[in-house]
Amino acid sequence: VLPQLYPDPQVVAQLLDDFERADIPWPHKLAWRFGKRFVQSSWEAGAAQIQELRDAGICDAEILRWAEGACVQTWWVMSADGGGVALDGFTPSQGRVVGLEREAYEAETLRTGAAPGVAAAARRASVGGDVAWVEMDLERSEYRQAAAWAEARYGFVPNFFKAFSLRPPLYPRHQRALELLEAPISGSLTPRQHALVRGLVSGLNRSAYGAVTSRALLERVAPGEPLWDRVSGDYTLHEWSPAERAVLDFAAKMALTSYKVTDKDPARLRELGLNDAAYVEVINVVSIQSSIERAANILGVAPDAGPLLAREA
Amino acid sequence: MAFVRMIDEAQATGLLAENYRLVAERYTHGLGFPMPTPELYKVSSIVPAYTHALSESQRLLTGDGQHYCESDAAVPRLFAGFCVAALSACFH
């Protein structure tokens, strides 16, 4: 798409090198900033950033579309990196040029900006609503339908549903994502390993929103064990079984630097008795959960009253 | 090349085959030229529930393949997603 938008290759190069100085329209620049914050430091977002977009003439429904796009893109990016898929239509030599030589990244300084092992922070005190920093319309029929689904499943309506009331097409996807996240579905990853991954990811995303569910899930699979404290801080300081440590290492790599994943990562899990389905499960849990938690961070979605775990489970 | 076993179009059956077909159709419609199912959608194919959810995401994000870049108004939202990919150093 970029060469269609900017026929001058110098503009494209400048955009990738230093977008702030690139000669592009102001709304494009704001969208780029939004995406940058989403992927690198969503926990630093505040209501002021939402207001800045409004001041530039961007309505809340459009902001939610940006969030939705960044959300889905996060899932795609991590799936592509974790799966090691070939670049469609690229020759091997082109692939090397654009970054298929992943192991070279081990020596690079590219990072997503997050430091590992940081516990979920409290939601930033910021001017805005109690539920989220964006406008809501809770009278819409699509919202009411999604809210009824959530009420039946969790006993309450999650704030994330309310925050996205101006962008109802997101609901079916989000409902499916929550179902997929609730427990391992392949039978290859144990419930404990799955819960550990969820706790780790909430910590790395500094997600006060996600922490409510991740913490409850860990308490459910290991009552009385302080797993949340161990996994949401610096997990490398604690002892784990070899399989748990390998799963946590891979999940952290996925969440922070998925571009560094190589074929050694699934090989390491296989050595410890985990199969490819377990590997796929970790990829998806990390990517789906990160997409939701980063969206919640950037829109200022307040933590829910309880965990997003089906009542009958 | 891929790190995990992936089920290709010829091996796919049932819901997985249907998802592959729909994804390819939406890309083909949106981009205006024939497009096979991208490999990205096959990463999770040994756990088809994830592939289905990815397909559903693509359907919602593109309005059933109706809008990829249908107007100037759509450009910023494309940019937000593109930035996520670029700054994740994901060249796919």
mmCIF file of C-alpha atoms in Angstrom:
data_model
loop_
_atom_site.group_PDB
_atom_site.id
_atom_site.type_symbol
_atom_site.label_atom_id
_atom_site.label_comp_id
_atom_site.label_asym_id
_atom_site.label_seq_id
_atom_site.Cartn_x
_atom_site.Cartn_y
_atom_site.Cartn_z
ATOM 1 C CA VAL A 1 0.000 0.000 0.000
ATOM 2 C CA LEU A 2 2.807 2.427 0.861
ATOM 3 C CA PRO A 3 4.142 2.938 -2.690
ATOM 4 C CA GLN A 4 0.566 3.705 -3.796
ATOM 5 C CA LEU A 5 0.199 6.339 -1.105
ATOM 6 C CA TYR A 6 3.670 7.790 -1.515
ATOM 7 C CA PRO A 7 5.104 7.282 -4.988
ATOM 8 C CA ASP A 8 8.332 8.965 -3.910
ATOM 9 C CA PRO A 9 10.494 6.143 -2.470
ATOM 10 C CA GLN A 10 12.346 8.666 -0.327
ATOM 11 C CA VAL A 11 9.170 9.367 1.617
ATOM 12 C CA VAL A 12 8.675 5.652 2.292
ATOM 13 C CA ALA A 13 12.266 5.287 3.452
ATOM 14 C CA GLN A 14 11.926 8.350 5.672
ATOM 15 C CA LEU A 15 8.701 7.015 7.108
ATOM 16 C CA LEU A 16 10.314 3.770 8.187
ATOM 17 C CA ASP A 17 13.416 5.526 9.453
ATOM 18 C CA ASP A 18 11.893 8.469 11.295
ATOM 19 C CA PHE A 19 8.168 8.869 10.797
ATOM 20 C CA GLU A 20 7.997 12.085 12.814
ATOM 21 C CA ARG A 21 10.049 13.858 10.157
ATOM 22 C CA ALA A 22 8.373 12.184 7.202
ATOM 23 C CA ASP A 23 6.456 14.380 4.804
ATOM 24 C CA ILE A 24 3.043 12.752 5.234
ATOM 25 C CA PRO A 25 -0.434 14.110 6.035
ATOM 26 C CA TRP A 26 -1.107 14.886 9.681
ATOM 27 C CA PRO A 27 -3.803 12.198 10.200
ATOM 28 C CA HIS A 28 -1.385 9.597 8.832
ATOM 29 C CA LYS A 29 1.202 10.732 11.331
ATOM 30 C CA LEU A 30 -1.270 10.525 14.198
ATOM 31 C CA ALA A 31 -2.240 7.005 13.157
ATOM 32 C CA TRP A 32 1.402 6.020 13.026
ATOM 33 C CA ARG A 33 1.931 7.415 16.531
ATOM 34 C CA PHE A 34 -1.092 5.493 17.718
ATOM 35 C CA GLY A 35 0.279 2.247 16.276
ATOM 36 C CA LYS A 36 3.709 2.919 17.713
ATOM 37 C CA ARG A 37 2.333 3.431 21.192
ATOM 38 C CA PHE A 38 0.132 0.349 20.814
ATOM 39 C CA VAL A 39 3.045 -1.931 20.041
ATOM 40 C CA GLN A 40 5.802 -0.401 22.122
ATOM 41 C CA SER A 41 4.407 1.203 25.263
ATOM 42 C CA SER A 42 0.637 0.898 25.481
ATOM 43 C CA TRP A 43 0.771 1.112 29.273
ATOM 44 C CA GLU A 44 2.034 4.680 29.037
ATOM 45 C CA ALA A 45 -1.100 5.863 27.241
ATOM 46 C CA GLY A 46 -3.317 8.426 28.865
ATOM 47 C CA ALA A 47 -6.609 10.174 28.155
ATOM 48 C CA ALA A 48 -4.600 13.106 26.795
ATOM 49 C CA GLN A 49 -3.617 11.050 23.751
ATOM 50 C CA ILE A 50 -7.262 10.302 22.986
ATOM 51 C CA GLN A 51 -8.095 13.987 23.358
ATOM 52 C CA GLU A 52 -5.245 14.913 21.007
ATOM 53 C CA LEU A 53 -6.853 12.743 18.324
ATOM 54 C CA ARG A 54 -10.254 14.352 18.927
ATOM 55 C CA ASP A 55 -8.700 17.804 18.689
ATOM 56 C CA ALA A 56 -7.348 16.780 15.284
ATOM 57 C CA GLY A 57 -10.893 15.998 14.150
ATOM 58 C CA ILE A 58 -10.804 12.231 14.590
ATOM 59 C CA CYS A 59 -13.987 10.899 16.138
ATOM 60 C CA ASP A 60 -14.087 8.220 18.819
ATOM 61 C CA ALA A 61 -15.601 5.634 16.453
ATOM 62 C CA GLU A 62 -12.591 6.104 14.160
ATOM 63 C CA ILE A 63 -10.182 5.816 17.101
ATOM 64 C CA LEU A 64 -11.796 2.488 17.913
ATOM 65 C CA ARG A 65 -11.258 1.379 14.315
ATOM 66 C CA TRP A 66 -7.579 2.171 14.680
ATOM 67 C CA ALA A 67 -7.488 0.179 17.915
ATOM 68 C CA GLU A 68 -9.275 -2.710 16.259
ATOM 69 C CA GLY A 69 -6.834 -2.656 13.347
ATOM 70 C CA ALA A 70 -3.819 -2.600 15.650
ATOM 71 C CA CYS A 71 -5.418 -5.377 17.679
ATOM 72 C CA VAL A 72 -5.860 -7.720 14.732
ATOM 73 C CA GLN A 73 -2.479 -6.793 13.290
ATOM 74 C CA THR A 74 -0.834 -7.798 16.563
ATOM 75 C CA TRP A 75 -2.345 -11.258 16.241
ATOM 76 C CA TRP A 76 -1.258 -11.551 12.598
ATOM 77 C CA VAL A 77 2.273 -10.312 13.279
ATOM 78 C CA MET A 78 2.866 -12.721 16.128
ATOM 79 C CA SER A 79 1.353 -15.650 14.234
ATOM 80 C CA ALA A 80 3.567 -14.974 11.241
ATOM 81 C CA ASP A 81 6.688 -14.624 13.376
ATOM 82 C CA GLY A 82 5.925 -17.568 15.632
ATOM 83 C CA GLY A 83 5.056 -19.835 12.755
ATOM 84 C CA GLY A 84 8.096 -18.895 10.714
ATOM 85 C CA VAL A 85 6.013 -18.578 7.579
ATOM 86 C CA ALA A 86 7.716 -17.742 4.344
ATOM 87 C CA LEU A 87 7.154 -14.307 2.896
ATOM 88 C CA ASP A 88 4.493 -14.850 0.260
ATOM 89 C CA GLY A 89 5.936 -14.193 -3.147
ATOM 90 C CA PHE A 90 9.454 -13.375 -1.984
ATOM 91 C CA THR A 91 12.528 -15.145 -3.318
ATOM 92 C CA PRO A 92 15.063 -16.385 -0.742
ATOM 93 C CA SER A 93 17.475 -13.573 -1.597
ATOM 94 C CA GLN A 94 14.735 -10.956 -1.219
ATOM 95 C CA GLY A 95 13.753 -12.600 2.043
ATOM 96 C CA ARG A 96 17.236 -12.141 3.437
ATOM 97 C CA VAL A 97 17.178 -8.486 2.507
ATOM 98 C CA VAL A 98 13.915 -7.814 4.301
ATOM 99 C CA GLY A 99 14.656 -9.809 7.376
ATOM 100 C CA LEU A 100 14.134 -13.516 7.011
ATOM 101 C CA GLU A 101 17.569 -14.119 8.488
ATOM 102 C CA ARG A 102 16.069 -14.036 11.943
ATOM 103 C CA GLU A 103 19.110 -15.221 13.804
ATOM 104 C CA ALA A 104 20.888 -12.037 12.767
ATOM 105 C CA TYR A 105 18.403 -10.215 14.975
ATOM 106 C CA GLU A 106 19.880 -11.805 18.060
ATOM 107 C CA ALA A 107 22.656 -9.235 17.804
ATOM 108 C CA GLU A 108 20.341 -6.374 16.940
ATOM 109 C CA THR A 109 18.908 -3.882 19.365
ATOM 110 C CA LEU A 110 15.390 -3.850 17.932
ATOM 111 C CA ARG A 111 12.930 -4.165 20.773
ATOM 112 C CA THR A 112 9.282 -3.633 21.345
ATOM 113 C CA GLY A 113 10.145 -1.353 24.237
ATOM 114 C CA ALA A 114 8.936 -3.550 27.075
ATOM 115 C CA ALA A 115 11.317 -4.750 29.730
ATOM 116 C CA PRO A 116 10.688 -8.332 30.864
ATOM 117 C CA GLY A 117 9.333 -9.183 34.239
ATOM 118 C CA VAL A 118 7.386 -6.127 35.234
ATOM 119 C CA ALA A 119 4.189 -6.591 37.201
ATOM 120 C CA ALA A 120 0.970 -5.110 35.917
ATOM 121 C CA ALA A 121 0.707 -1.474 36.822
ATOM 122 C CA ALA A 122 -2.387 0.231 38.092
ATOM 123 C CA ARG A 123 -4.468 1.937 35.439
ATOM 124 C CA ARG A 124 -3.087 5.395 34.923
ATOM 125 C CA ALA A 125 -4.856 8.064 36.851
ATOM 126 C CA SER A 126 -6.092 10.208 34.034
ATOM 127 C CA VAL A 127 -8.949 12.425 33.114
ATOM 128 C CA GLY A 128 -11.721 10.348 31.604
ATOM 129 C CA GLY A 129 -14.622 8.089 32.354
ATOM 130 C CA ASP A 130 -14.683 5.357 34.956
ATOM 131 C CA VAL A 131 -14.998 2.691 32.269
ATOM 132 C CA ALA A 132 -12.772 3.952 29.452
ATOM 133 C CA TRP A 133 -11.448 7.138 27.882
ATOM 134 C CA VAL A 134 -13.635 6.863 24.793
ATOM 135 C CA GLU A 135 -17.276 7.715 24.269
ATOM 136 C CA MET A 136 -19.890 4.993 24.645
ATOM 137 C CA ASP A 137 -23.387 4.333 23.435
ATOM 138 C CA LEU A 138 -24.828 1.556 25.548
ATOM 139 C CA GLU A 139 -28.260 1.792 23.939
ATOM 140 C CA ARG A 140 -27.152 0.245 20.644
ATOM 141 C CA SER A 141 -28.721 -3.102 19.850
ATOM 142 C CA GLU A 142 -25.365 -4.719 18.998
ATOM 143 C CA TYR A 143 -24.011 -3.721 22.391
ATOM 144 C CA ARG A 144 -27.099 -5.020 24.168
ATOM 145 C CA GLN A 145 -26.756 -8.357 22.380
ATOM 146 C CA ALA A 146 -23.071 -8.691 23.258
ATOM 147 C CA ALA A 147 -23.772 -7.553 26.816
ATOM 148 C CA ALA A 148 -26.413 -10.256 27.219
ATOM 149 C CA TRP A 149 -23.895 -12.873 26.053
ATOM 150 C CA ALA A 150 -21.338 -11.609 28.573
ATOM 151 C CA GLU A 151 -23.866 -11.362 31.385
ATOM 152 C CA ALA A 152 -24.839 -15.000 30.859
ATOM 153 C CA ARG A 153 -21.219 -16.153 30.653
ATOM 154 C CA TYR A 154 -19.519 -14.051 33.346
ATOM 155 C CA GLY A 155 -22.314 -12.606 35.433
ATOM 156 C CA PHE A 156 -21.404 -9.050 34.415
ATOM 157 C CA VAL A 157 -20.623 -6.983 31.333
ATOM 158 C CA PRO A 158 -16.866 -6.454 30.841
ATOM 159 C CA ASN A 159 -15.714 -2.879 30.454
ATOM 160 C CA PHE A 160 -14.009 -3.820 27.174
ATOM 161 C CA PHE A 161 -17.467 -4.462 25.697
ATOM 162 C CA LYS A 162 -18.636 -1.039 26.824
ATOM 163 C CA ALA A 163 -15.501 0.668 25.520
ATOM 164 C CA PHE A 164 -16.110 -0.710 22.041
ATOM 165 C CA SER A 165 -19.815 0.123 21.885
ATOM 166 C CA LEU A 166 -19.161 2.541 19.007
ATOM 167 C CA ARG A 167 -17.440 -0.217 17.056
ATOM 168 C CA PRO A 168 -19.861 -3.170 17.308
ATOM 169 C CA PRO A 169 -18.342 -5.280 14.481
ATOM 170 C CA LEU A 170 -15.595 -6.107 16.944
ATOM 171 C CA TYR A 171 -17.923 -8.034 19.232
ATOM 172 C CA PRO A 172 -18.074 -11.435 17.488
ATOM 173 C CA ARG A 173 -14.310 -11.525 17.175
ATOM 174 C CA HIS A 174 -13.780 -10.462 20.773
ATOM 175 C CA GLN A 175 -16.256 -13.001 22.130
ATOM 176 C CA ARG A 176 -14.496 -15.773 20.212
ATOM 177 C CA ALA A 177 -11.112 -14.536 21.434
ATOM 178 C CA LEU A 178 -12.249 -14.665 25.055
ATOM 179 C CA GLU A 179 -13.529 -18.217 24.608
ATOM 180 C CA LEU A 180 -10.226 -19.288 23.055
ATOM 181 C CA LEU A 181 -8.213 -17.708 25.864
ATOM 182 C CA GLU A 182 -10.080 -19.274 28.726
ATOM 183 C CA ALA A 183 -8.424 -22.696 28.668
ATOM 184 C CA PRO A 184 -6.038 -24.679 26.470
ATOM 185 C CA ILE A 185 -8.062 -26.077 23.615
ATOM 186 C CA SER A 186 -5.681 -28.514 21.962
ATOM 187 C CA GLY A 187 -5.088 -30.689 25.025
ATOM 188 C CA SER A 188 -1.340 -30.367 24.443
ATOM 189 C CA LEU A 189 -0.600 -27.519 26.805
ATOM 190 C CA THR A 190 -1.523 -28.238 30.438
ATOM 191 C CA PRO A 191 -3.932 -25.876 32.236
ATOM 192 C CA ARG A 192 -1.062 -24.849 34.515
ATOM 193 C CA GLN A 193 1.276 -24.060 31.601
ATOM 194 C CA HIS A 194 -1.537 -22.161 29.918
ATOM 195 C CA ALA A 195 -2.266 -20.117 33.048
ATOM 196 C CA LEU A 196 1.430 -19.355 33.510
ATOM 197 C CA VAL A 197 1.615 -17.981 29.982
ATOM 198 C CA ARG A 198 -1.421 -15.820 30.636
ATOM 199 C CA GLY A 199 0.035 -14.408 33.857
ATOM 200 C CA LEU A 200 3.377 -13.721 32.222
ATOM 201 C CA VAL A 201 1.795 -11.865 29.310
ATOM 202 C CA SER A 202 -0.335 -9.683 31.577
ATOM 203 C CA GLY A 203 2.814 -8.728 33.459
ATOM 204 C CA LEU A 204 4.778 -7.946 30.314
ATOM 205 C CA ASN A 205 1.938 -5.811 28.953
ATOM 206 C CA ARG A 206 1.600 -4.104 32.361
ATOM 207 C CA SER A 207 -2.075 -4.768 31.961
ATOM 208 C CA ALA A 208 -4.174 -3.954 34.981
ATOM 209 C CA TYR A 209 -7.144 -5.049 32.872
ATOM 210 C CA GLY A 210 -5.745 -8.479 32.004
ATOM 211 C CA ALA A 211 -4.275 -9.067 35.442
ATOM 212 C CA VAL A 212 -7.709 -9.634 36.991
ATOM 213 C CA THR A 213 -8.352 -12.705 34.862
ATOM 214 C CA SER A 214 -4.785 -14.010 34.696
ATOM 215 C CA ARG A 215 -4.451 -13.896 38.454
ATOM 216 C CA ALA A 216 -7.758 -15.702 38.989
ATOM 217 C CA LEU A 217 -6.812 -18.361 36.443
ATOM 218 C CA LEU A 218 -3.502 -19.025 38.208
ATOM 219 C CA GLU A 219 -5.286 -19.314 41.553
ATOM 220 C CA ARG A 220 -7.750 -21.725 39.986
ATOM 221 C CA VAL A 221 -5.087 -24.093 38.581
ATOM 222 C CA ALA A 222 -2.796 -23.899 41.617
ATOM 223 C CA PRO A 223 -4.694 -22.854 44.749
ATOM 224 C CA GLY A 224 -2.418 -21.535 47.457
ATOM 225 C CA GLU A 225 0.677 -21.270 45.256
ATOM 226 C CA PRO A 226 1.898 -17.692 44.739
ATOM 227 C CA LEU A 227 2.193 -18.203 40.986
ATOM 228 C CA TRP A 228 0.946 -14.735 40.102
ATOM 229 C CA ASP A 229 3.683 -13.084 42.128
ATOM 230 C CA ARG A 230 6.308 -15.353 40.619
ATOM 231 C CA VAL A 231 5.259 -15.044 37.008
ATOM 232 C CA SER A 232 4.147 -11.411 36.812
ATOM 233 C CA GLY A 233 7.451 -10.192 38.214
ATOM 234 C CA ASP A 234 10.790 -11.434 36.907
ATOM 235 C CA TYR A 235 9.981 -15.100 36.350
ATOM 236 C CA THR A 236 13.641 -15.906 35.674
ATOM 237 C CA LEU A 237 14.389 -15.455 39.380
ATOM 238 C CA HIS A 238 12.252 -18.457 40.338
ATOM 239 C CA GLU A 239 12.531 -22.197 39.898
ATOM 240 C CA TRP A 240 10.340 -23.927 37.340
ATOM 241 C CA SER A 241 10.170 -27.371 35.851
ATOM 242 C CA PRO A 242 12.202 -27.581 32.614
ATOM 243 C CA ALA A 243 9.020 -27.654 30.526
ATOM 244 C CA GLU A 244 7.482 -24.689 32.364
ATOM 245 C CA ARG A 245 10.658 -22.660 32.015
ATOM 246 C CA ALA A 246 10.853 -23.427 28.296
ATOM 247 C CA VAL A 247 7.215 -22.422 27.798
ATOM 248 C CA LEU A 248 7.723 -19.189 29.755
ATOM 249 C CA ASP A 249 10.912 -18.337 27.864
ATOM 250 C CA PHE A 250 9.177 -18.853 24.559
ATOM 251 C CA ALA A 251 6.105 -16.874 25.621
ATOM 252 C CA ALA A 252 8.267 -13.960 26.768
ATOM 253 C CA LYS A 253 10.172 -14.007 23.494
ATOM 254 C CA MET A 254 6.890 -13.986 21.591
ATOM 255 C CA ALA A 255 5.475 -11.099 23.616
ATOM 256 C CA LEU A 256 8.574 -8.909 23.475
ATOM 257 C CA THR A 257 10.549 -9.798 20.373
ATOM 258 C CA SER A 258 8.591 -12.200 18.187
ATOM 259 C CA TYR A 259 10.856 -11.351 15.252
ATOM 260 C CA LYS A 260 13.626 -13.245 17.050
ATOM 261 C CA VAL A 261 11.748 -16.554 17.065
ATOM 262 C CA THR A 262 13.578 -19.221 15.091
ATOM 263 C CA ASP A 263 13.111 -22.929 14.468
ATOM 264 C CA LYS A 264 15.177 -23.535 17.600
ATOM 265 C CA ASP A 265 12.217 -22.440 19.710
ATOM 266 C CA PRO A 266 9.782 -25.211 18.730
ATOM 267 C CA ALA A 267 12.746 -27.630 18.748
ATOM 268 C CA ARG A 268 13.431 -26.723 22.378
ATOM 269 C CA LEU A 269 9.812 -27.416 23.321
ATOM 270 C CA ARG A 270 9.863 -30.722 21.447
ATOM 271 C CA GLU A 271 12.973 -31.807 23.355
ATOM 272 C CA LEU A 272 10.974 -31.376 26.553
ATOM 273 C CA GLY A 273 8.020 -33.421 25.338
ATOM 274 C CA LEU A 274 5.775 -30.629 24.072
ATOM 275 C CA ASN A 275 4.332 -31.058 20.609
ATOM 276 C CA ASP A 276 3.607 -28.603 17.815
ATOM 277 C CA ALA A 277 0.029 -28.110 18.977
ATOM 278 C CA ALA A 278 1.327 -26.836 22.319
ATOM 279 C CA TYR A 279 3.631 -24.480 20.435
ATOM 280 C CA VAL A 280 0.722 -23.192 18.360
ATOM 281 C CA GLU A 281 -1.279 -22.759 21.546
ATOM 282 C CA VAL A 282 1.391 -20.542 23.112
ATOM 283 C CA ILE A 283 1.632 -18.429 19.950
ATOM 284 C CA ASN A 284 -2.091 -17.792 19.969
ATOM 285 C CA VAL A 285 -2.486 -17.195 23.695
ATOM 286 C CA VAL A 286 0.327 -14.627 23.652
ATOM 287 C CA SER A 287 -0.886 -12.888 20.509
ATOM 288 C CA ILE A 288 -4.617 -12.809 21.293
ATOM 289 C CA GLN A 289 -4.090 -11.743 24.888
ATOM 290 C CA SER A 290 -1.542 -9.085 23.927
ATOM 291 C CA SER A 291 -3.890 -7.647 21.341
ATOM 292 C CA ILE A 292 -6.658 -7.274 23.922
ATOM 293 C CA GLU A 293 -4.467 -6.019 26.752
ATOM 294 C CA ARG A 294 -2.715 -3.428 24.598
ATOM 295 C CA ALA A 295 -6.062 -2.180 23.323
ATOM 296 C CA ALA A 296 -7.347 -1.942 26.902
ATOM 297 C CA ASN A 297 -4.219 -0.033 27.902
ATOM 298 C CA ILE A 298 -4.400 2.450 25.078
ATOM 299 C CA LEU A 299 -8.127 3.128 25.491
ATOM 300 C CA GLY A 300 -7.946 3.303 29.283
ATOM 301 C CA VAL A 301 -10.330 0.439 29.880
ATOM 302 C CA ALA A 302 -10.770 0.023 33.638
ATOM 303 C CA PRO A 303 -10.339 -3.438 35.207
ATOM 304 C CA ASP A 304 -13.513 -5.480 35.471
ATOM 305 C CA ALA A 305 -15.251 -6.406 38.691
ATOM 306 C CA GLY A 306 -14.251 -10.025 38.234
ATOM 307 C CA PRO A 307 -12.300 -12.399 36.003
ATOM 308 C CA LEU A 308 -13.406 -13.260 32.476
ATOM 309 C CA LEU A 309 -13.895 -16.940 33.205
ATOM 310 C CA ALA A 310 -17.130 -18.703 32.373
ATOM 311 C CA ARG A 311 -19.195 -19.218 35.476
ATOM 312 C CA GLU A 312 -19.864 -22.887 34.787
ATOM 313 C CA ALA A 313 -16.155 -23.693 34.283
ATOM 314 C CA MET B 1 10.500 -23.442 5.962
ATOM 315 C CA ALA B 2 7.756 -23.034 8.541
ATOM 316 C CA PHE B 3 8.582 -23.922 12.131
ATOM 317 C CA VAL B 4 5.555 -26.135 12.648
ATOM 318 C CA ARG B 5 3.603 -28.614 10.580
ATOM 319 C CA MET B 6 0.967 -26.800 8.560
ATOM 320 C CA ILE B 7 -2.010 -28.240 6.739
ATOM 321 C CA ASP B 8 -2.117 -26.953 3.168
ATOM 322 C CA GLU B 9 -5.142 -26.415 0.946
ATOM 323 C CA ALA B 10 -4.968 -29.907 -0.566
ATOM 324 C CA GLN B 11 -5.035 -31.586 2.854
ATOM 325 C CA ALA B 12 -7.567 -29.302 4.514
ATOM 326 C CA THR B 13 -11.072 -30.576 5.093
ATOM 327 C CA GLY B 14 -14.277 -29.300 6.698
ATOM 328 C CA LEU B 15 -14.203 -25.961 8.476
ATOM 329 C CA LEU B 16 -10.490 -25.500 7.842
ATOM 330 C CA ALA B 17 -10.938 -25.864 4.080
ATOM 331 C CA GLU B 18 -13.885 -23.498 4.206
ATOM 332 C CA ASN B 19 -11.842 -20.900 6.101
ATOM 333 C CA TYR B 20 -8.996 -21.138 3.604
ATOM 334 C CA ARG B 21 -11.447 -20.618 0.753
ATOM 335 C CA LEU B 22 -13.125 -17.621 2.383
ATOM 336 C CA VAL B 23 -9.850 -15.939 3.313
ATOM 337 C CA ALA B 24 -8.538 -16.279 -0.256
ATOM 338 C CA GLU B 25 -11.804 -14.978 -1.687
ATOM 339 C CA ARG B 26 -11.779 -11.895 0.538
ATOM 340 C CA TYR B 27 -8.188 -11.025 -0.304
ATOM 341 C CA THR B 28 -8.839 -11.586 -3.994
ATOM 342 C CA HIS B 29 -11.888 -9.342 -3.877
ATOM 343 C CA GLY B 30 -10.238 -6.654 -1.773
ATOM 344 C CA LEU B 31 -6.970 -6.496 -3.636
ATOM 345 C CA GLY B 32 -8.378 -6.937 -7.114
ATOM 346 C CA PHE B 33 -6.129 -9.761 -8.229
ATOM 347 C CA PRO B 34 -6.067 -13.515 -7.535
ATOM 348 C CA MET B 35 -4.647 -14.203 -4.106
ATOM 349 C CA PRO B 36 -4.192 -17.646 -2.534
ATOM 350 C CA THR B 37 -4.632 -18.128 1.207
ATOM 351 C CA PRO B 38 -1.581 -16.489 2.833
ATOM 352 C CA GLU B 39 0.678 -18.834 4.779
ATOM 353 C CA LEU B 40 -0.035 -16.772 7.889
ATOM 354 C CA TYR B 41 -3.471 -18.398 8.167
ATOM 355 C CA LYS B 42 -1.939 -21.880 8.073
ATOM 356 C CA VAL B 43 0.370 -21.461 11.081
ATOM 357 C CA SER B 44 -2.347 -22.594 13.476
ATOM 358 C CA SER B 45 -3.957 -25.117 11.148
ATOM 359 C CA ILE B 46 -3.164 -28.105 13.364
ATOM 360 C CA VAL B 47 -5.439 -26.409 15.935
ATOM 361 C CA PRO B 48 -8.160 -25.270 13.495
ATOM 362 C CA ALA B 49 -10.114 -23.248 16.066
ATOM 363 C CA TYR B 50 -7.386 -20.605 15.920
ATOM 364 C CA THR B 51 -7.379 -20.510 12.125
ATOM 365 C CA HIS B 52 -11.130 -20.043 12.213
ATOM 366 C CA ALA B 53 -10.797 -17.133 14.631
ATOM 367 C CA LEU B 54 -8.118 -15.520 12.443
ATOM 368 C CA SER B 55 -10.372 -15.901 9.417
ATOM 369 C CA GLU B 56 -13.192 -14.297 11.374
ATOM 370 C CA SER B 57 -10.924 -11.398 12.302
ATOM 371 C CA GLN B 58 -10.013 -10.853 8.678
ATOM 372 C CA ARG B 59 -13.707 -10.894 7.749
ATOM 373 C CA LEU B 60 -14.575 -8.288 10.361
ATOM 374 C CA LEU B 61 -11.617 -6.046 9.675
ATOM 375 C CA THR B 62 -12.204 -5.946 5.942
ATOM 376 C CA GLY B 63 -15.997 -5.975 5.952
ATOM 377 C CA ASP B 64 -16.086 -9.318 4.136
ATOM 378 C CA GLY B 65 -13.280 -8.135 1.863
ATOM 379 C CA GLN B 66 -15.162 -5.021 0.798
ATOM 380 C CA HIS B 67 -12.712 -2.446 2.064
ATOM 381 C CA TYR B 68 -8.971 -2.695 2.100
ATOM 382 C CA CYS B 69 -8.215 0.853 1.021
ATOM 383 C CA GLU B 70 -11.496 2.098 -0.341
ATOM 384 C CA SER B 71 -11.010 5.782 0.363
ATOM 385 C CA ASP B 72 -8.629 8.341 1.788
ATOM 386 C CA ALA B 73 -10.498 8.058 5.071
ATOM 387 C CA ALA B 74 -9.363 4.443 5.401
ATOM 388 C CA VAL B 75 -5.680 5.292 5.096
ATOM 389 C CA PRO B 76 -5.004 6.326 8.710
ATOM 390 C CA ARG B 77 -6.564 3.157 10.075
ATOM 391 C CA LEU B 78 -4.434 1.110 7.701
ATOM 392 C CA PHE B 79 -1.481 3.073 8.940
ATOM 393 C CA ALA B 80 -2.161 2.188 12.559
ATOM 394 C CA GLY B 81 -2.030 -1.499 11.666
ATOM 395 C CA PHE B 82 0.921 -1.140 9.357
ATOM 396 C CA CYS B 83 2.860 0.640 12.062
ATOM 397 C CA VAL B 84 2.287 -2.287 14.408
ATOM 398 C CA ALA B 85 3.815 -4.609 11.824
ATOM 399 C CA ALA B 86 6.697 -2.319 10.947
ATOM 400 C CA LEU B 87 7.661 -1.565 14.526
ATOM 401 C CA SER B 88 7.393 -5.219 15.474
ATOM 402 C CA ALA B 89 10.031 -5.774 12.774
ATOM 403 C CA CYS B 90 7.613 -8.219 11.185
ATOM 404 C CA PHE B 91 8.350 -8.145 7.498
ATOM 405 C CA HIS B 92 5.666 -10.606 6.540
#
